[in-house]
PDB file of C-alpha atoms in Angstrom:
ATOM      1  CA  MET A 152     106.616  22.659-141.161  1.00  0.00           C
ATOM      2  CA  THR A 153     103.753  23.966-138.819  1.00  0.00           C
ATOM      3  CA  PHE A 154     103.434  27.470-137.840  1.00  0.00           C
ATOM      4  CA  GLY A 155     100.690  27.367-135.280  1.00  0.00           C
ATOM      5  CA  LEU A 156      98.874  30.422-136.839  1.00  0.00           C
ATOM      6  CA  ARG A 157      95.426  29.926-135.427  1.00  0.00           C
ATOM      7  CA  LYS A 158      93.964  32.248-132.908  1.00  0.00           C
ATOM      8  CA  ARG A 159      91.630  31.025-130.349  1.00  0.00           C
ATOM      9  CA  LEU A 160      89.594  33.069-127.902  1.00  0.00           C
ATOM     10  CA  SER A 161      88.711  31.945-124.461  1.00  0.00           C
ATOM     11  CA  LYS A 162      86.681  33.617-121.829  1.00  0.00           C
ATOM     12  CA  GLU A 163      86.670  33.206-117.895  1.00  0.00           C
ATOM     13  CA  ARG A 164      84.566  35.583-115.935  1.00  0.00           C
ATOM     14  CA  GLY A 165      84.245  38.067-118.729  1.00  0.00           C
ATOM     15  CA  PHE A 166      88.071  38.475-119.226  1.00  0.00           C
ATOM     16  CA  SER A 167      89.272  37.631-122.901  1.00  0.00           C
ATOM     17  CA  LEU A 168      92.204  35.325-123.067  1.00  0.00           C
ATOM     18  CA  MET A 169      93.842  35.089-126.477  1.00  0.00           C
ATOM     19  CA  PRO A 170      96.810  32.758-127.164  1.00  0.00           C
ATOM     20  CA  ARG A 171      98.887  35.296-129.165  1.00  0.00           C
ATOM     21  CA  ALA A 172     101.935  32.969-129.610  1.00  0.00           C
ATOM     22  CA  MET A 173     101.670  33.109-133.446  1.00  0.00           C
ATOM     23  CA  ALA A 174      99.050  35.687-133.804  1.00  0.00           C
ATOM     24  CA  ILE A 175      99.506  37.731-137.293  1.00  0.00           C
ATOM     25  CA  SER A 176     100.323  41.340-136.419  1.00  0.00           C
ATOM     26  CA  SER A 177     103.136  43.972-136.916  1.00  0.00           C
ATOM     27  CA  SER A 178     103.725  43.596-132.923  1.00  0.00           C
ATOM     28  CA  SER A 179     103.812  39.876-132.989  1.00  0.00           C
ATOM     29  CA  CYS A 180     106.738  39.958-135.509  1.00  0.00           C
ATOM     30  CA  LYS A 181     108.796  41.511-132.632  1.00  0.00           C
ATOM     31  CA  LEU A 182     108.177  38.692-130.093  1.00  0.00           C
ATOM     32  CA  PRO A 183     111.048  36.004-129.939  1.00  0.00           C
ATOM     33  CA  LEU A 184     110.790  33.079-132.041  1.00  0.00           C
ATOM     34  CA  VAL A 185     111.388  29.451-130.980  1.00  0.00           C
ATOM     35  CA  ALA A 186     111.807  26.356-133.002  1.00  0.00           C
ATOM     36  CA  VAL A 187     111.133  22.912-132.029  1.00  0.00           C
ATOM     37  CA  CYS A 188     112.848  20.183-133.866  1.00  0.00           C
ATOM     38  CA  GLN A 189     111.586  16.601-134.330  1.00  0.00           C
ATOM     39  CA  VAL A 190     113.971  13.878-135.504  1.00  0.00           C
ATOM     40  CA  THR A 191     114.252   9.998-135.670  1.00  0.00           C
ATOM     41  CA  SER A 192     117.626   9.167-133.953  1.00  0.00           C
ATOM     42  CA  THR A 193     119.401   6.009-134.732  1.00  0.00           C
ATOM     43  CA  PRO A 194     122.509   4.520-133.442  1.00  0.00           C
ATOM     44  CA  ASP A 195     124.394   6.563-136.076  1.00  0.00           C
ATOM     45  CA  LYS A 196     125.699   9.368-134.193  1.00  0.00           C
ATOM     46  CA  GLN A 197     127.122  11.479-137.363  1.00  0.00           C
ATOM     47  CA  GLN A 198     123.932  11.099-139.186  1.00  0.00           C
ATOM     48  CA  ASN A 199     122.022  12.159-136.370  1.00  0.00           C
ATOM     49  CA  PHE A 200     124.103  15.227-136.176  1.00  0.00           C
ATOM     50  CA  LYS A 201     123.746  15.891-139.748  1.00  0.00           C
ATOM     51  CA  THR A 202     119.911  15.746-139.443  1.00  0.00           C
ATOM     52  CA  CYS A 203     119.828  17.949-136.182  1.00  0.00           C
ATOM     53  CA  ALA A 204     122.271  20.321-137.947  1.00  0.00           C
ATOM     54  CA  GLU A 205     120.142  20.934-140.926  1.00  0.00           C
ATOM     55  CA  LEU A 206     117.050  21.660-138.783  1.00  0.00           C
ATOM     56  CA  VAL A 207     119.161  24.204-136.553  1.00  0.00           C
ATOM     57  CA  ARG A 208     120.375  25.802-139.510  1.00  0.00           C
ATOM     58  CA  GLU A 209     116.726  26.113-140.966  1.00  0.00           C
ATOM     59  CA  ALA A 210     115.500  27.467-137.573  1.00  0.00           C
ATOM     60  CA  ALA A 211     118.316  30.080-137.818  1.00  0.00           C
ATOM     61  CA  ARG A 212     117.375  30.977-141.389  1.00  0.00           C
ATOM     62  CA  LEU A 213     113.686  31.448-140.279  1.00  0.00           C
ATOM     63  CA  GLY A 214     114.908  33.814-137.525  1.00  0.00           C
ATOM     64  CA  ALA A 215     114.691  31.696-134.245  1.00  0.00           C
ATOM     65  CA  CYS A 216     116.485  32.690-131.383  1.00  0.00           C
ATOM     66  CA  LEU A 217     116.516  29.185-129.674  1.00  0.00           C
ATOM     67  CA  ALA A 218     116.071  25.764-131.220  1.00  0.00           C
ATOM     68  CA  PHE A 219     114.815  22.953-129.255  1.00  0.00           C
ATOM     69  CA  LEU A 220     116.288  19.242-129.703  1.00  0.00           C
ATOM     70  CA  PRO A 221     114.384  16.193-128.420  1.00  0.00           C
ATOM     71  CA  GLU A 222     115.781  13.735-125.695  1.00  0.00           C
ATOM     72  CA  ALA A 223     118.407  11.538-127.267  1.00  0.00           C
ATOM     73  CA  PHE A 224     119.215  13.735-130.147  1.00  0.00           C
ATOM     74  CA  ASP A 225     122.636  12.252-130.011  1.00  0.00           C
ATOM     75  CA  PHE A 226     121.416   8.690-130.587  1.00  0.00           C
ATOM     76  CA  ILE A 227     119.142   5.985-129.781  1.00  0.00           C
ATOM     77  CA  ALA A 228     120.924   2.616-129.255  1.00  0.00           C
ATOM     78  CA  ARG A 229     119.709  -0.910-129.440  1.00  0.00           C
ATOM     79  CA  ASP A 230     120.483  -1.941-125.826  1.00  0.00           C
ATOM     80  CA  PRO A 231     122.081  -0.865-122.884  1.00  0.00           C
ATOM     81  CA  ALA A 232     125.618  -2.019-123.713  1.00  0.00           C
ATOM     82  CA  GLU A 233     125.399  -0.024-127.048  1.00  0.00           C
ATOM     83  CA  THR A 234     124.103   3.013-125.168  1.00  0.00           C
ATOM     84  CA  LEU A 235     127.168   2.984-122.890  1.00  0.00           C
ATOM     85  CA  ARG A 236     129.575   2.104-125.539  1.00  0.00           C
ATOM     86  CA  LEU A 237     128.246   5.252-127.734  1.00  0.00           C
ATOM     87  CA  SER A 238     127.984   7.666-124.685  1.00  0.00           C
ATOM     88  CA  GLU A 239     130.614  10.567-124.592  1.00  0.00           C
ATOM     89  CA  PRO A 240     131.643  13.124-121.837  1.00  0.00           C
ATOM     90  CA  LEU A 241     130.367  16.680-122.196  1.00  0.00           C
ATOM     91  CA  GLY A 242     133.986  17.568-123.242  1.00  0.00           C
ATOM     92  CA  GLY A 243     133.804  15.152-125.961  1.00  0.00           C
ATOM     93  CA  ARG A 244     133.748  15.552-129.850  1.00  0.00           C
ATOM     94  CA  LEU A 245     129.906  15.632-130.359  1.00  0.00           C
ATOM     95  CA  LEU A 246     129.324  18.417-127.748  1.00  0.00           C
ATOM     96  CA  GLU A 247     132.109  20.377-129.636  1.00  0.00           C
ATOM     97  CA  GLU A 248     130.283  20.019-132.726  1.00  0.00           C
ATOM     98  CA  TYR A 249     127.131  21.235-131.405  1.00  0.00           C
ATOM     99  CA  THR A 250     129.002  24.272-129.854  1.00  0.00           C
ATOM    100  CA  GLN A 251     130.436  25.233-133.145  1.00  0.00           C
ATOM    101  CA  LEU A 252     127.020  24.922-134.762  1.00  0.00           C
ATOM    102  CA  ALA A 253     125.392  27.243-131.997  1.00  0.00           C
ATOM    103  CA  ARG A 254     128.286  29.773-132.927  1.00  0.00           C
ATOM    104  CA  GLU A 255     127.884  29.308-136.655  1.00  0.00           C
ATOM    105  CA  CYS A 256     123.998  29.937-136.577  1.00  0.00           C
ATOM    106  CA  GLY A 257     124.010  32.485-133.714  1.00  0.00           C
ATOM    107  CA  LEU A 258     121.079  31.022-131.683  1.00  0.00           C
ATOM    108  CA  TRP A 259     120.748  29.226-128.478  1.00  0.00           C
ATOM    109  CA  LEU A 260     120.498  25.308-128.518  1.00  0.00           C
ATOM    110  CA  SER A 261     118.605  23.163-125.870  1.00  0.00           C
ATOM    111  CA  LEU A 262     119.968  19.811-126.335  1.00  0.00           C
ATOM    112  CA  GLY A 263     117.393  17.721-124.885  1.00  0.00           C
ATOM    113  CA  GLY A 264     119.101  14.728-123.573  1.00  0.00           C
ATOM    114  CA  PHE A 265     122.752  13.939-124.109  1.00  0.00           C
ATOM    115  CA  HIS A 266     123.974  10.477-122.900  1.00  0.00           C
ATOM    116  CA  GLU A 267     126.624  11.874-120.871  1.00  0.00           C
ATOM    117  CA  ARG A 268     129.702   9.985-119.135  1.00  0.00           C
ATOM    118  CA  GLY A 269     130.041  12.061-115.930  1.00  0.00           C
ATOM    119  CA  GLN A 270     132.808  12.343-113.512  1.00  0.00           C
ATOM    120  CA  ASP A 271     131.705   9.291-111.770  1.00  0.00           C
ATOM    121  CA  TRP A 272     131.936   7.223-115.063  1.00  0.00           C
ATOM    122  CA  GLU A 273     134.912   4.995-113.967  1.00  0.00           C
ATOM    123  CA  GLN A 274     133.256   4.211-110.811  1.00  0.00           C
ATOM    124  CA  THR A 275     129.662   3.516-111.829  1.00  0.00           C
ATOM    125  CA  GLN A 276     130.153   2.584-115.658  1.00  0.00           C
ATOM    126  CA  LYS A 277     126.711   4.395-115.715  1.00  0.00           C
ATOM    127  CA  ILE A 278     125.732   7.471-117.633  1.00  0.00           C
ATOM    128  CA  TYR A 279     123.465  10.593-116.890  1.00  0.00           C
ATOM    129  CA  ASN A 280     120.602  11.814-119.404  1.00  0.00           C
ATOM    130  CA  CYS A 281     121.800  15.325-119.468  1.00  0.00           C
ATOM    131  CA  HIS A 282     119.939  18.286-120.863  1.00  0.00           C
ATOM    132  CA  VAL A 283     122.384  20.806-122.095  1.00  0.00           C
ATOM    133  CA  LEU A 284     121.822  24.411-122.658  1.00  0.00           C
ATOM    134  CA  LEU A 285     124.084  26.386-125.128  1.00  0.00           C
ATOM    135  CA  ASN A 286     124.068  29.997-125.769  1.00  0.00           C
ATOM    136  CA  SER A 287     124.596  31.745-129.078  1.00  0.00           C
ATOM    137  CA  LYS A 288     128.402  31.613-128.580  1.00  0.00           C
ATOM    138  CA  GLY A 289     128.501  27.975-127.991  1.00  0.00           C
ATOM    139  CA  ALA A 290     129.174  28.304-124.174  1.00  0.00           C
ATOM    140  CA  VAL A 291     127.165  25.605-121.890  1.00  0.00           C
ATOM    141  CA  VAL A 292     125.304  27.752-119.773  1.00  0.00           C
ATOM    142  CA  ALA A 293     123.120  25.105-117.896  1.00  0.00           C
ATOM    143  CA  THR A 294     123.177  21.392-117.498  1.00  0.00           C
ATOM    144  CA  TYR A 295     120.321  19.352-115.852  1.00  0.00           C
ATOM    145  CA  ARG A 296     120.695  15.773-115.300  1.00  0.00           C
ATOM    146  CA  LYS A 297     117.193  13.751-115.509  1.00  0.00           C
ATOM    147  CA  THR A 298     116.180  13.192-111.944  1.00  0.00           C
ATOM    148  CA  HIS A 299     113.188  10.712-112.683  1.00  0.00           C
ATOM    149  CA  LEU A 300     114.227   7.496-114.601  1.00  0.00           C
ATOM    150  CA  CYS A 301     111.866   5.657-116.727  1.00  0.00           C
ATOM    151  CA  ASP A 302     111.723   2.198-115.323  1.00  0.00           C
ATOM    152  CA  VAL A 303     108.155   0.895-116.491  1.00  0.00           C
ATOM    153  CA  GLU A 304     106.571  -1.866-118.195  1.00  0.00           C
ATOM    154  CA  ILE A 305     103.583  -0.825-120.614  1.00  0.00           C
ATOM    155  CA  PRO A 306     101.618  -3.573-122.246  1.00  0.00           C
ATOM    156  CA  GLY A 307     101.935  -3.119-125.985  1.00  0.00           C
ATOM    157  CA  GLN A 308     104.877  -0.967-125.690  1.00  0.00           C
ATOM    158  CA  GLY A 309     107.536  -3.346-124.225  1.00  0.00           C
ATOM    159  CA  PRO A 310     109.587  -2.774-121.094  1.00  0.00           C
ATOM    160  CA  MET A 311     111.871   0.064-120.384  1.00  0.00           C
ATOM    161  CA  CYS A 312     114.446   0.069-117.616  1.00  0.00           C
ATOM    162  CA  GLU A 313     116.441   3.518-117.736  1.00  0.00           C
ATOM    163  CA  SER A 314     118.226   2.686-114.557  1.00  0.00           C
ATOM    164  CA  ASN A 315     120.107  -0.177-116.461  1.00  0.00           C
ATOM    165  CA  SER A 316     122.574   2.254-117.884  1.00  0.00           C
ATOM    166  CA  THR A 317     121.515   5.780-116.472  1.00  0.00           C
ATOM    167  CA  MET A 318     122.245   7.513-112.932  1.00  0.00           C
ATOM    168  CA  PRO A 319     119.550   9.796-111.730  1.00  0.00           C
ATOM    169  CA  GLY A 320     120.515  13.417-111.416  1.00  0.00           C
ATOM    170  CA  PRO A 321     121.086  14.744-108.008  1.00  0.00           C
ATOM    171  CA  SER A 322     119.207  18.218-108.329  1.00  0.00           C
ATOM    172  CA  LEU A 323     117.054  20.576-110.369  1.00  0.00           C
ATOM    173  CA  GLU A 324     118.694  23.415-112.328  1.00  0.00           C
ATOM    174  CA  SER A 325     117.687  27.239-111.677  1.00  0.00           C
ATOM    175  CA  PRO A 326     115.833  28.540-114.543  1.00  0.00           C
ATOM    176  CA  VAL A 327     118.054  30.379-117.079  1.00  0.00           C
ATOM    177  CA  SER A 328     117.489  33.641-118.793  1.00  0.00           C
ATOM    178  CA  THR A 329     117.430  33.216-122.553  1.00  0.00           C
ATOM    179  CA  PRO A 330     116.447  35.495-125.537  1.00  0.00           C
ATOM    180  CA  ALA A 331     113.033  33.925-125.355  1.00  0.00           C
ATOM    181  CA  GLY A 332     112.345  34.123-121.667  1.00  0.00           C
ATOM    182  CA  LYS A 333     113.574  32.100-118.445  1.00  0.00           C
ATOM    183  CA  VAL A 334     113.818  28.407-119.372  1.00  0.00           C
ATOM    184  CA  GLY A 335     113.152  25.698-116.862  1.00  0.00           C
ATOM    185  CA  LEU A 336     114.828  22.384-117.774  1.00  0.00           C
ATOM    186  CA  ALA A 337     113.482  18.839-117.546  1.00  0.00           C
ATOM    187  CA  VAL A 338     113.536  15.537-119.580  1.00  0.00           C
ATOM    188  CA  CYS A 339     110.772  13.506-120.862  1.00  0.00           C
ATOM    189  CA  TYR A 340     109.303  11.295-117.922  1.00  0.00           C
ATOM    190  CA  ASP A 341     109.902  14.436-115.644  1.00  0.00           C
ATOM    191  CA  MET A 342     106.687  15.660-117.058  1.00  0.00           C
ATOM    192  CA  ARG A 343     104.656  13.002-114.970  1.00  0.00           C
ATOM    193  CA  PHE A 344     105.956  14.865-111.781  1.00  0.00           C
ATOM    194  CA  PRO A 345     104.156  18.201-111.361  1.00  0.00           C
ATOM    195  CA  GLU A 346     106.179  18.954-108.302  1.00  0.00           C
ATOM    196  CA  LEU A 347     109.222  19.467-110.562  1.00  0.00           C
ATOM    197  CA  SER A 348     107.357  22.020-112.885  1.00  0.00           C
ATOM    198  CA  LEU A 349     105.808  23.715-109.690  1.00  0.00           C
ATOM    199  CA  ALA A 350     109.336  24.134-108.350  1.00  0.00           C
ATOM    200  CA  LEU A 351     110.571  25.654-111.620  1.00  0.00           C
ATOM    201  CA  ALA A 352     107.744  28.054-111.952  1.00  0.00           C
ATOM    202  CA  GLN A 353     108.311  29.232-108.321  1.00  0.00           C
ATOM    203  CA  ALA A 354     111.742  29.767-109.201  1.00  0.00           C
ATOM    204  CA  GLY A 355     110.717  32.059-112.030  1.00  0.00           C
ATOM    205  CA  ALA A 356     110.640  29.801-115.051  1.00  0.00           C
ATOM    206  CA  GLU A 357     108.419  31.154-117.866  1.00  0.00           C
ATOM    207  CA  ILE A 358     109.076  28.511-120.291  1.00  0.00           C
ATOM    208  CA  LEU A 359     109.144  24.761-119.278  1.00  0.00           C
ATOM    209  CA  THR A 360     110.911  22.260-121.800  1.00  0.00           C
ATOM    210  CA  TYR A 361     110.276  18.611-121.860  1.00  0.00           C
ATOM    211  CA  PRO A 362     112.304  17.064-124.702  1.00  0.00           C
ATOM    212  CA  SER A 363     111.201  13.499-125.068  1.00  0.00           C
ATOM    213  CA  ALA A 364     111.168  10.167-126.778  1.00  0.00           C
ATOM    214  CA  PHE A 365     107.495   8.855-125.637  1.00  0.00           C
ATOM    215  CA  GLY A 366     106.303   5.522-126.696  1.00  0.00           C
ATOM    216  CA  SER A 367     103.705   4.528-129.107  1.00  0.00           C
ATOM    217  CA  VAL A 368     101.168   3.554-126.257  1.00  0.00           C
ATOM    218  CA  THR A 369     101.580   6.320-123.910  1.00  0.00           C
ATOM    219  CA  GLY A 370     101.978   8.862-126.430  1.00  0.00           C
ATOM    220  CA  PRO A 371      98.464   8.858-127.856  1.00  0.00           C
ATOM    221  CA  ALA A 372      96.952   8.647-124.159  1.00  0.00           C
ATOM    222  CA  HIS A 373      99.140  10.914-122.179  1.00  0.00           C
ATOM    223  CA  TRP A 374     101.561  13.151-124.214  1.00  0.00           C
ATOM    224  CA  GLU A 375      99.419  16.058-125.087  1.00  0.00           C
ATOM    225  CA  VAL A 376      97.180  15.952-121.867  1.00  0.00           C
ATOM    226  CA  LEU A 377     100.310  16.111-119.675  1.00  0.00           C
ATOM    227  CA  LEU A 378     102.069  18.739-121.597  1.00  0.00           C
ATOM    228  CA  ARG A 379      98.883  20.995-121.302  1.00  0.00           C
ATOM    229  CA  ALA A 380      98.539  20.209-117.791  1.00  0.00           C
ATOM    230  CA  ARG A 381     102.048  21.403-116.761  1.00  0.00           C
ATOM    231  CA  ALA A 382     101.438  24.639-118.966  1.00  0.00           C
ATOM    232  CA  ILE A 383      98.077  25.418-117.204  1.00  0.00           C
ATOM    233  CA  GLU A 384      99.033  24.751-113.720  1.00  0.00           C
ATOM    234  CA  THR A 385     102.412  26.552-113.961  1.00  0.00           C
ATOM    235  CA  GLN A 386     101.150  29.331-116.234  1.00  0.00           C
ATOM    236  CA  CYS A 387     104.283  28.881-118.531  1.00  0.00           C
ATOM    237  CA  TYR A 388     104.903  28.166-122.029  1.00  0.00           C
ATOM    238  CA  VAL A 389     105.738  24.511-122.443  1.00  0.00           C
ATOM    239  CA  VAL A 390     107.981  23.343-125.408  1.00  0.00           C
ATOM    240  CA  ALA A 391     108.229  19.672-125.997  1.00  0.00           C
ATOM    241  CA  ALA A 392     110.636  18.406-128.813  1.00  0.00           C
ATOM    242  CA  ALA A 393     110.144  14.770-129.645  1.00  0.00           C
ATOM    243  CA  GLN A 394     111.647  11.895-131.071  1.00  0.00           C
ATOM    244  CA  CYS A 395     109.332  10.349-133.885  1.00  0.00           C
ATOM    245  CA  GLY A 396     109.331   7.172-135.958  1.00  0.00           C
ATOM    246  CA  ARG A 397     111.103   4.072-135.869  1.00  0.00           C
ATOM    247  CA  HIS A 398     114.599   4.123-134.583  1.00  0.00           C
ATOM    248  CA  HIS A 399     115.580   0.653-135.076  1.00  0.00           C
ATOM    249  CA  GLU A 400     114.035  -2.924-134.950  1.00  0.00           C
ATOM    250  CA  LYS A 401     113.548  -2.553-131.298  1.00  0.00           C
ATOM    251  CA  ARG A 402     112.127   0.890-130.678  1.00  0.00           C
ATOM    252  CA  ALA A 403     109.778   3.493-132.057  1.00  0.00           C
ATOM    253  CA  SER A 404     108.629   6.785-130.775  1.00  0.00           C
ATOM    254  CA  TYR A 405     105.371   8.820-130.856  1.00  0.00           C
ATOM    255  CA  GLY A 406     106.298  12.242-132.209  1.00  0.00           C
ATOM    256  CA  HIS A 407     103.915  15.178-132.022  1.00  0.00           C
ATOM    257  CA  SER A 408     106.408  17.901-130.864  1.00  0.00           C
ATOM    258  CA  MET A 409     104.525  20.829-129.828  1.00  0.00           C
ATOM    259  CA  VAL A 410     104.478  24.292-128.134  1.00  0.00           C
ATOM    260  CA  VAL A 411     101.714  24.878-125.477  1.00  0.00           C
ATOM    261  CA  ASP A 412     100.874  28.395-124.230  1.00  0.00           C
ATOM    262  CA  PRO A 413     100.201  29.376-120.596  1.00  0.00           C
ATOM    263  CA  TRP A 414      96.325  29.191-121.265  1.00  0.00           C
ATOM    264  CA  GLY A 415      96.916  25.410-122.110  1.00  0.00           C
ATOM    265  CA  THR A 416      96.394  25.980-126.127  1.00  0.00           C
ATOM    266  CA  VAL A 417      98.688  24.224-128.417  1.00  0.00           C
ATOM    267  CA  VAL A 418     100.047  26.988-130.573  1.00  0.00           C
ATOM    268  CA  ALA A 419     102.381  25.036-132.924  1.00  0.00           C
ATOM    269  CA  ARG A 420     102.858  21.413-133.534  1.00  0.00           C
ATOM    270  CA  CYS A 421     105.026  19.313-135.882  1.00  0.00           C
ATOM    271  CA  SER A 422     103.394  17.214-138.481  1.00  0.00           C
ATOM    272  CA  GLU A 423     104.361  13.658-139.210  1.00  0.00           C
ATOM    273  CA  GLY A 424     108.141  12.737-139.591  1.00  0.00           C
ATOM    274  CA  PRO A 425     111.306  14.798-138.860  1.00  0.00           C
ATOM    275  CA  GLY A 426     110.923  18.525-139.121  1.00  0.00           C
ATOM    276  CA  LEU A 427     110.170  21.691-137.079  1.00  0.00           C
ATOM    277  CA  CYS A 428     107.640  23.996-135.761  1.00  0.00           C
ATOM    278  CA  LEU A 429     107.690  27.542-134.825  1.00  0.00           C
ATOM    279  CA  ALA A 430     106.127  29.636-132.172  1.00  0.00           C
ATOM    280  CA  ARG A 431     106.669  33.154-130.784  1.00  0.00           C
ATOM    281  CA  ILE A 432     106.817  33.644-127.095  1.00  0.00           C
ATOM    282  CA  ASP A 433     104.669  36.404-125.678  1.00  0.00           C
ATOM    283  CA  LEU A 434     105.734  37.227-122.275  1.00  0.00           C
ATOM    284  CA  SER A 435     103.259  40.363-121.857  1.00  0.00           C
ATOM    285  CA  TYR A 436     100.415  37.776-122.468  1.00  0.00           C
ATOM    286  CA  LEU A 437     101.709  35.350-119.746  1.00  0.00           C
ATOM    287  CA  ARG A 438     102.224  37.946-117.272  1.00  0.00           C
ATOM    288  CA  GLN A 439      98.717  39.319-118.001  1.00  0.00           C
ATOM    289  CA  LEU A 440      97.452  35.743-117.528  1.00  0.00           C
ATOM    290  CA  ARG A 441      99.188  35.418-114.177  1.00  0.00           C
ATOM    291  CA  GLN A 442      97.809  38.827-113.104  1.00  0.00           C
ATOM    292  CA  HIS A 443      94.063  37.873-113.804  1.00  0.00           C
ATOM    293  CA  LEU A 444      94.612  34.181-112.532  1.00  0.00           C
ATOM    294  CA  PRO A 445      97.037  34.610-109.605  1.00  0.00           C
ATOM    295  CA  VAL A 446      96.945  30.907-108.765  1.00  0.00           C
ATOM    296  CA  PHE A 447     100.413  31.036-106.881  1.00  0.00           C
ATOM    297  CA  GLN A 448      98.908  33.555-104.642  1.00  0.00           C
ATOM    298  CA  HIS A 449      96.142  31.299-103.679  1.00  0.00           C
ATOM    299  CA  ARG A 450      97.983  28.112-102.796  1.00  0.00           C
ATOM    300  CA  ARG A 451      97.311  26.707 -99.362  1.00  0.00           C
ATOM    301  CA  PRO A 452     100.472  25.068 -98.112  1.00  0.00           C
ATOM    302  CA  ASP A 453      99.128  25.038 -94.721  1.00  0.00           C
ATOM    303  CA  LEU A 454      96.649  22.358 -95.952  1.00  0.00           C
ATOM    304  CA  TYR A 455      98.512  20.218 -98.142  1.00  0.00           C
ATOM    305  CA  GLY A 456     102.283  21.167 -97.752  1.00  0.00           C
ATOM    306  CA  ASN A 457     104.462  23.283-100.100  1.00  0.00           C
ATOM    307  CA  LEU A 458     104.430  20.929-103.310  1.00  0.00           C
ATOM    308  CA  GLY A 459     107.247  21.786-105.450  1.00  0.00           C
ATOM    309  CA  HIS A 460     109.665  23.416-103.063  1.00  0.00           C
ATOM    310  CA  PRO A 461     111.066  26.752-104.367  1.00  0.00           C
ATOM    311  CA  LEU A 462     114.548  26.147-105.565  1.00  0.00           C
ATOM    312  CA  SER A 463     117.298  28.075-103.371  1.00  0.00           C
TER     313      SER A 463
END
């Protein structure tokens, strides 16, 4: 387990900006605690649930109010046909197990990428990559269906064509008030599109979450850089739960789950292998930073358009 306890001091124009997400003090213990879970999903859905449930129960024992699970927490299949066969509707057995888990543990759950058979399943025979947010009573309070599908060919990493089995979501989801702050929902490849994060921030997001399953080539090159960039440009906390290790003979993931504060400092990071890391969310620090660096007030849509249109 990694607790991101280091304090760093940065200065800009004489103003001290200290990342305080896990600073050791009596006041910090009153800040909301979030847990970021890192797993190695396989095609075995029940074993995956057992692993995730153990981490969620540990997060609850440690006092977290919200636990984040990565993209494909339910399973990672060997091919598109297996993906479609293992998928379920939101009202299926697996989501019911997670609603019971949230109630049992008394904490919120960010289920980072559920293979969802939507209402159009019979017509399309394709699914959605659905980020589901449960409250501590097990109720579904928000769903976001991944809007940017990962159809790429990276040398050394193998091709990925998510659209073979998945439909793109039609819209963004407004940020949701949680015990840790207002959470904006996204999934993995979405982090490459800053317009989405800007739209969520302008709609009131204080925490952006990118549950992911990054590859072994793009991970070392882009993972931390992108997450820190999204945090800095939106002045939000960024929470990124990740898949790690080898899922089966055809696929492996980079891991390195982390929490980044609004200054761009990594304040918590998972070690190698399955596990979790913890961070405290300090919204007073976020508001202070936005006050001293009011970048959203300085935007010039008259020059370059309104990138990331505010959500209605």
